[in-house]
Coordinates of C-alpha atoms in Angstrom, one line a residue:
M19 CA 121.3 118.8 90.3
D20 CA 118.0 117.5 91.6
R21 CA 117.8 114.0 93.0
P22 CA 115.7 111.5 91.1
I23 CA 112.1 111.4 92.3
T24 CA 112.5 107.6 93.1
Q25 CA 115.0 108.5 95.8
P26 CA 114.1 109.9 99.3
P27 CA 114.4 113.7 99.4
L28 CA 117.2 115.5 101.1
P29 CA 116.7 117.0 104.6
G30 CA 115.0 120.3 104.5
S31 CA 112.6 119.3 101.6
A32 CA 109.5 119.1 103.8
A33 CA 106.6 121.2 102.5
R34 CA 105.0 123.8 104.7
F35 CA 101.5 125.2 104.4
A36 CA 99.8 128.4 105.4
P37 CA 98.6 128.3 109.1
R38 CA 94.9 128.5 107.9
F39 CA 95.4 125.1 106.1
G40 CA 95.6 123.2 109.4
T41 CA 95.4 119.4 109.0
R42 CA 93.6 118.1 105.9
S43 CA 92.7 115.0 104.0
L44 CA 92.7 114.4 100.2
L45 CA 90.7 111.7 98.5
T46 CA 92.4 110.3 95.4
V47 CA 90.7 107.8 93.1
D48 CA 92.7 105.6 90.7
T49 CA 90.1 105.9 87.9
E50 CA 91.0 103.2 85.5
E51 CA 89.8 100.3 83.4
E52 CA 88.8 96.9 84.8
F53 CA 91.2 94.0 84.3
N54 CA 92.1 90.8 86.1
W55 CA 95.0 91.7 88.4
A56 CA 96.2 88.1 88.4
D57 CA 96.5 87.8 84.6
P58 CA 99.3 89.1 82.4
F59 CA 99.0 92.6 81.1
T60 CA 97.3 93.1 77.7
R61 CA 96.5 96.0 75.5
D62 CA 92.8 95.2 75.1
G63 CA 91.8 92.7 77.9
H64 CA 89.9 95.3 79.9
G65 CA 86.4 96.8 80.4
L66 CA 84.7 99.9 81.7
M67 CA 81.5 98.3 83.1
H68 CA 81.9 100.1 86.5
V69 CA 81.9 103.6 85.1
P70 CA 78.1 104.2 85.7
R71 CA 78.7 103.6 89.4
I72 CA 81.0 106.6 89.6
A73 CA 77.9 108.8 89.5
R74 CA 76.6 107.3 92.7
F75 CA 80.0 107.7 94.3
Q76 CA 80.3 111.3 93.3
E77 CA 76.9 112.0 94.9
F78 CA 78.0 110.2 98.0
C79 CA 81.2 112.4 98.2
E80 CA 79.1 115.6 97.7
G81 CA 77.0 114.5 100.7
L82 CA 80.1 114.2 102.8
G83 CA 81.5 117.5 101.6
V84 CA 84.4 115.8 99.9
V85 CA 86.0 116.8 96.6
P86 CA 87.4 113.6 95.1
V87 CA 90.4 113.8 92.7
Y88 CA 89.8 111.4 89.8
L89 CA 93.2 110.3 88.5
V90 CA 92.1 109.1 85.1
D91 CA 94.0 106.9 82.6
W92 CA 93.6 106.5 78.9
P93 CA 90.6 104.1 78.7
V94 CA 88.7 106.4 81.1
A95 CA 89.8 109.6 79.5
T96 CA 88.5 108.4 76.1
S97 CA 85.2 107.1 77.5
P98 CA 82.2 109.4 76.6
L99 CA 80.3 108.2 79.6
A100 CA 83.2 108.8 82.0
I101 CA 83.8 112.2 80.5
D102 CA 80.2 113.1 81.0
I103 CA 79.9 111.8 84.7
I104 CA 83.3 113.1 85.9
G105 CA 83.3 116.2 83.7
S106 CA 80.0 117.4 85.0
A107 CA 81.3 117.3 88.6
V108 CA 84.6 119.0 87.6
K109 CA 82.8 121.8 85.8
A110 CA 80.6 122.3 88.9
G111 CA 83.6 122.5 91.2
R112 CA 82.6 119.3 93.0
A113 CA 85.5 117.2 91.8
E114 CA 88.9 117.5 90.3
V115 CA 90.7 115.5 87.6
G116 CA 94.3 114.4 87.3
V117 CA 96.4 112.1 85.2
Q118 CA 97.2 108.4 85.8
L119 CA 99.4 106.6 83.3
H120 CA 98.9 102.9 82.6
P121 CA 101.5 102.4 79.9
W122 CA 100.2 99.1 78.5
V123 CA 96.9 100.7 77.4
N124 CA 98.2 104.2 76.6
P125 CA 99.5 105.1 73.1
P126 CA 102.0 105.2 71.6
F127 CA 102.4 101.5 71.7
D128 CA 106.1 101.2 71.0
E129 CA 107.1 98.8 73.9
E130 CA 106.6 95.1 74.6
V131 CA 103.8 94.5 77.1
S132 CA 105.5 93.0 80.2
V133 CA 105.6 93.3 84.0
H134 CA 108.7 95.4 83.7
N135 CA 107.1 97.8 81.2
S136 CA 103.9 98.1 83.3
Y137 CA 105.8 100.7 85.4
A138 CA 106.0 103.8 83.2
G139 CA 109.2 104.8 84.9
N140 CA 110.9 101.7 83.6
L141 CA 110.3 102.8 80.0
P142 CA 112.8 104.7 78.0
P143 CA 112.3 108.4 79.1
A144 CA 111.3 109.5 75.6
L145 CA 108.5 106.9 75.5
E146 CA 107.3 107.6 79.0
R147 CA 107.1 111.3 78.1
A148 CA 105.3 110.6 74.8
K149 CA 102.7 108.5 76.5
F150 CA 102.2 111.0 79.3
L151 CA 101.9 114.0 77.0
R152 CA 99.3 112.1 74.8
L153 CA 97.3 111.3 77.9
R154 CA 97.6 114.8 79.4
R155 CA 96.3 116.4 76.2
Q156 CA 93.4 114.0 76.1
V157 CA 92.5 114.7 79.7
E158 CA 92.7 118.5 79.1
Q159 CA 90.5 118.3 76.0
A160 CA 88.0 115.8 77.4
F161 CA 87.4 117.5 80.7
E162 CA 88.1 121.1 79.6
T163 CA 90.5 121.7 82.5
T164 CA 94.3 121.7 83.1
P165 CA 95.2 118.6 85.2
L166 CA 97.5 119.6 88.1
I167 CA 98.3 116.3 89.6
Y168 CA 99.8 113.0 88.4
R169 CA 100.0 109.4 89.6
A170 CA 102.1 106.8 87.9
G171 CA 100.1 103.6 87.5
R172 CA 101.3 100.9 89.9
Y173 CA 103.2 103.8 91.6
G174 CA 105.8 103.4 88.8
L175 CA 107.9 106.5 89.0
G176 CA 111.2 106.7 87.1
A177 CA 114.4 108.7 87.2
E178 CA 113.2 111.2 84.6
T179 CA 109.6 111.5 85.7
A180 CA 110.1 114.6 87.7
A181 CA 111.6 116.5 84.8
M182 CA 108.7 115.3 82.6
L183 CA 106.2 116.7 85.0
R184 CA 107.9 120.0 85.5
D185 CA 108.3 120.5 81.7
A186 CA 104.6 119.8 81.3
G187 CA 103.7 122.3 84.1
V188 CA 102.2 119.7 86.4
P189 CA 102.9 120.9 90.0
I190 CA 102.0 117.9 92.0
D191 CA 102.9 114.2 92.0
T192 CA 101.2 111.6 94.2
S193 CA 102.8 108.4 93.1
V194 CA 105.0 107.7 96.2
R195 CA 103.5 105.0 98.3
A196 CA 105.6 105.4 101.4
N197 CA 106.5 102.3 103.4
F198 CA 106.1 100.0 100.4
D199 CA 108.8 98.3 98.4
Y200 CA 108.0 97.1 94.9
R201 CA 111.4 95.9 93.9
D202 CA 110.3 92.2 94.0
G203 CA 107.9 93.0 91.1
Q204 CA 110.5 95.1 89.2
G205 CA 109.1 98.4 90.6
P206 CA 110.5 101.2 92.8
D207 CA 111.3 101.2 96.5
Y208 CA 109.5 103.7 98.7
S209 CA 110.3 102.1 102.0
R210 CA 112.4 105.1 103.1
H211 CA 110.4 107.9 101.7
P212 CA 108.7 110.3 104.1
L213 CA 104.9 110.4 104.7
A214 CA 104.6 114.1 104.9
P215 CA 104.4 116.2 101.7
Y216 CA 107.8 117.4 100.4
W217 CA 109.4 119.3 97.5
V218 CA 111.0 117.0 94.9
D219 CA 113.3 119.7 93.4
E220 CA 115.4 122.5 94.7
A221 CA 113.3 125.1 92.8
R222 CA 110.2 123.9 94.6
E223 CA 108.2 123.5 91.4
L224 CA 107.1 119.9 92.0
L225 CA 105.3 118.9 95.2
E226 CA 105.1 115.2 96.3
L227 CA 102.0 114.1 98.2
P228 CA 102.8 110.5 99.4
L229 CA 99.9 108.2 100.0
T230 CA 99.4 107.7 103.7
T231 CA 100.5 104.4 105.1
V232 CA 101.5 104.2 108.8
Y233 CA 102.7 101.6 111.3
W234 CA 100.7 100.8 114.4
G235 CA 101.6 98.8 117.4
M236 CA 104.2 98.5 120.1
L237 CA 107.0 98.4 117.5
R238 CA 105.6 101.1 115.2
R239 CA 108.6 103.4 115.7
Q240 CA 110.8 100.5 114.4
G241 CA 108.3 99.6 111.7
R242 CA 110.5 100.6 108.8
W243 CA 113.2 98.1 109.9
V244 CA 111.0 95.3 111.4
H245 CA 108.2 95.1 108.8
P246 CA 110.4 94.1 105.8
L247 CA 111.8 91.2 107.9
L248 CA 108.2 90.1 108.8
R249 CA 107.2 90.0 105.2
K250 CA 109.4 86.9 104.9
L251 CA 107.5 85.3 107.7
P252 CA 103.8 85.7 107.0
R253 CA 102.6 83.7 110.0
V254 CA 104.7 85.8 112.3
A255 CA 103.5 89.0 110.6
G256 CA 99.9 87.9 111.1
A257 CA 100.5 87.2 114.8
C258 CA 102.2 90.6 115.3
S259 CA 99.2 92.3 113.7
R260 CA 96.7 90.4 115.8
F261 CA 98.5 91.0 119.1
G262 CA 99.2 94.7 118.5
V263 CA 102.9 94.3 118.0
L264 CA 103.2 95.8 114.5
E265 CA 100.7 96.4 111.7
R266 CA 101.1 98.4 108.5
I267 CA 97.9 100.4 107.8
A268 CA 97.2 102.2 104.5
L269 CA 94.4 104.7 104.3
T270 CA 92.3 102.8 101.8
P271 CA 89.1 100.8 102.0
E272 CA 90.7 98.1 99.9
G273 CA 92.0 95.4 102.3
V274 CA 91.9 97.7 105.3
T275 CA 88.9 97.6 107.8
A276 CA 87.4 100.8 109.1
E277 CA 88.7 99.9 112.6
E278 CA 92.2 99.6 111.2
A279 CA 91.9 102.9 109.3
L280 CA 90.8 104.8 112.4
R281 CA 93.9 103.5 114.2
G282 CA 95.9 104.6 111.2
I283 CA 94.4 108.1 111.4
D284 CA 95.4 108.3 115.0
M285 CA 99.0 107.4 114.2
A286 CA 99.2 109.8 111.3
L287 CA 97.9 112.7 113.5
D288 CA 100.3 111.6 116.3
D289 CA 103.1 111.9 113.8
G290 CA 102.0 115.4 112.9
L291 CA 101.2 114.8 109.3
P292 CA 99.6 118.0 107.8
L293 CA 97.9 116.0 105.0
L294 CA 96.4 112.5 104.9
V295 CA 96.1 111.1 101.4
L296 CA 93.4 108.4 100.9
S297 CA 93.1 106.3 97.8
F298 CA 91.3 103.4 96.2
H299 CA 90.6 102.0 92.6
S300 CA 87.4 103.0 90.8
P301 CA 86.6 99.4 89.7
S302 CA 86.0 98.6 93.3
L303 CA 82.7 100.7 92.9
S304 CA 81.2 97.7 91.2
P305 CA 81.3 94.1 92.5
G306 CA 83.6 91.6 90.7
H307 CA 86.3 93.8 89.3
T308 CA 88.8 93.9 92.2
P309 CA 89.8 91.4 94.9
Y310 CA 88.3 93.8 97.5
V311 CA 84.7 94.1 96.3
R312 CA 83.2 90.8 95.1
T313 CA 79.6 91.3 96.2
E314 CA 77.1 94.0 96.9
A315 CA 77.7 93.4 100.6
D316 CA 81.4 94.2 100.0
L317 CA 80.4 97.4 98.2
D318 CA 78.1 98.4 101.1
R319 CA 81.1 97.9 103.4
L320 CA 83.3 100.1 101.2
Y321 CA 80.7 103.0 101.5
D322 CA 80.4 102.4 105.2
W323 CA 84.2 102.6 105.4
F324 CA 84.1 106.1 104.0
R325 CA 81.2 107.2 106.2
R326 CA 83.1 106.1 109.3
V327 CA 86.4 107.4 108.3
Y328 CA 85.1 110.9 107.4
M329 CA 83.0 111.1 110.5
Y330 CA 86.2 110.3 112.5
L331 CA 88.3 112.8 110.6
D332 CA 85.7 115.4 111.3
M333 CA 85.8 114.5 115.0
R334 CA 89.6 114.8 115.0
G335 CA 89.4 118.2 113.3
V336 CA 90.7 117.1 109.9
A337 CA 88.8 118.8 107.0
P338 CA 88.7 117.6 103.4
T339 CA 90.8 119.6 100.9
S340 CA 91.4 119.7 97.2
V341 CA 94.4 120.0 94.9
S342 CA 93.7 123.6 94.2
E343 CA 93.6 124.4 97.9
I344 CA 96.8 122.5 98.5
I345 CA 98.6 124.5 95.8
S346 CA 97.3 127.8 97.2
A347 CA 98.4 126.9 100.8
A348 CA 101.8 125.6 100.0
E349 CA 104.6 127.9 101.1
R350 CA 107.7 128.0 98.9

């Protein structure tokens, strides 16, 4: 019987890719509604004011030779403007679209809105499945393509999520945020999951692409044991980061400087990762919607982060890839 997707995989589950694949990077965009991250979850307390900014970001990606993967949730998948902007790029082969489930804004609305229920994997499996299938159909119809990749909003996988994805014919999940533990917020624990892609099931029908988060510093090899202890001592953790003892670096422009990201890339390549998965939230494309982009100057820094990161990836021989290329290159 397959292990739940919320548990680390068994030895021997690591994915292998065709030699031509080399080392690649994948850009994923949590393409979602705007809401105040500090407020309680609501069904209707959100907006889509940032959506027009996606057009500029898409042009920017095309200039870099990057095919972004827009992981869209229900409000975005039902927005005519988002469908037009993203759909045009998808039809031209310059972008891909996947599914991201935010259960509190995704019908059917049969559950209480709460922190616990904001993780789709915490819902009764039948309700998680019903919400996912409704969203998947909407994405397929709106963008006229079959979505091949899924991310649970808030990284909220559940024990039955893998079966749900396999039954729906979705071959890739990218919900695991390795080196993060969300149990304090009633979510899953990914602190022991691998960073490299792996097969979730014995039949090798579902491929997991963990988001890339590495440890840097003198104690980086002990990071998985030391960092959880440092979380309880914020001042000590800050000092460890400043003095190069230990720092956790996620490959995202949100809360991570370009200098930190370049160090993270070095560590990921030093660890031999075949795929680096970058991510950020689409509301950060317009000031005032996330804690990371409050001003136009912050937005300029976000774009500069991508310029510097992709220039460095190119210098290190890491080419951008796409979901379709990953599926083609994966060896079963």
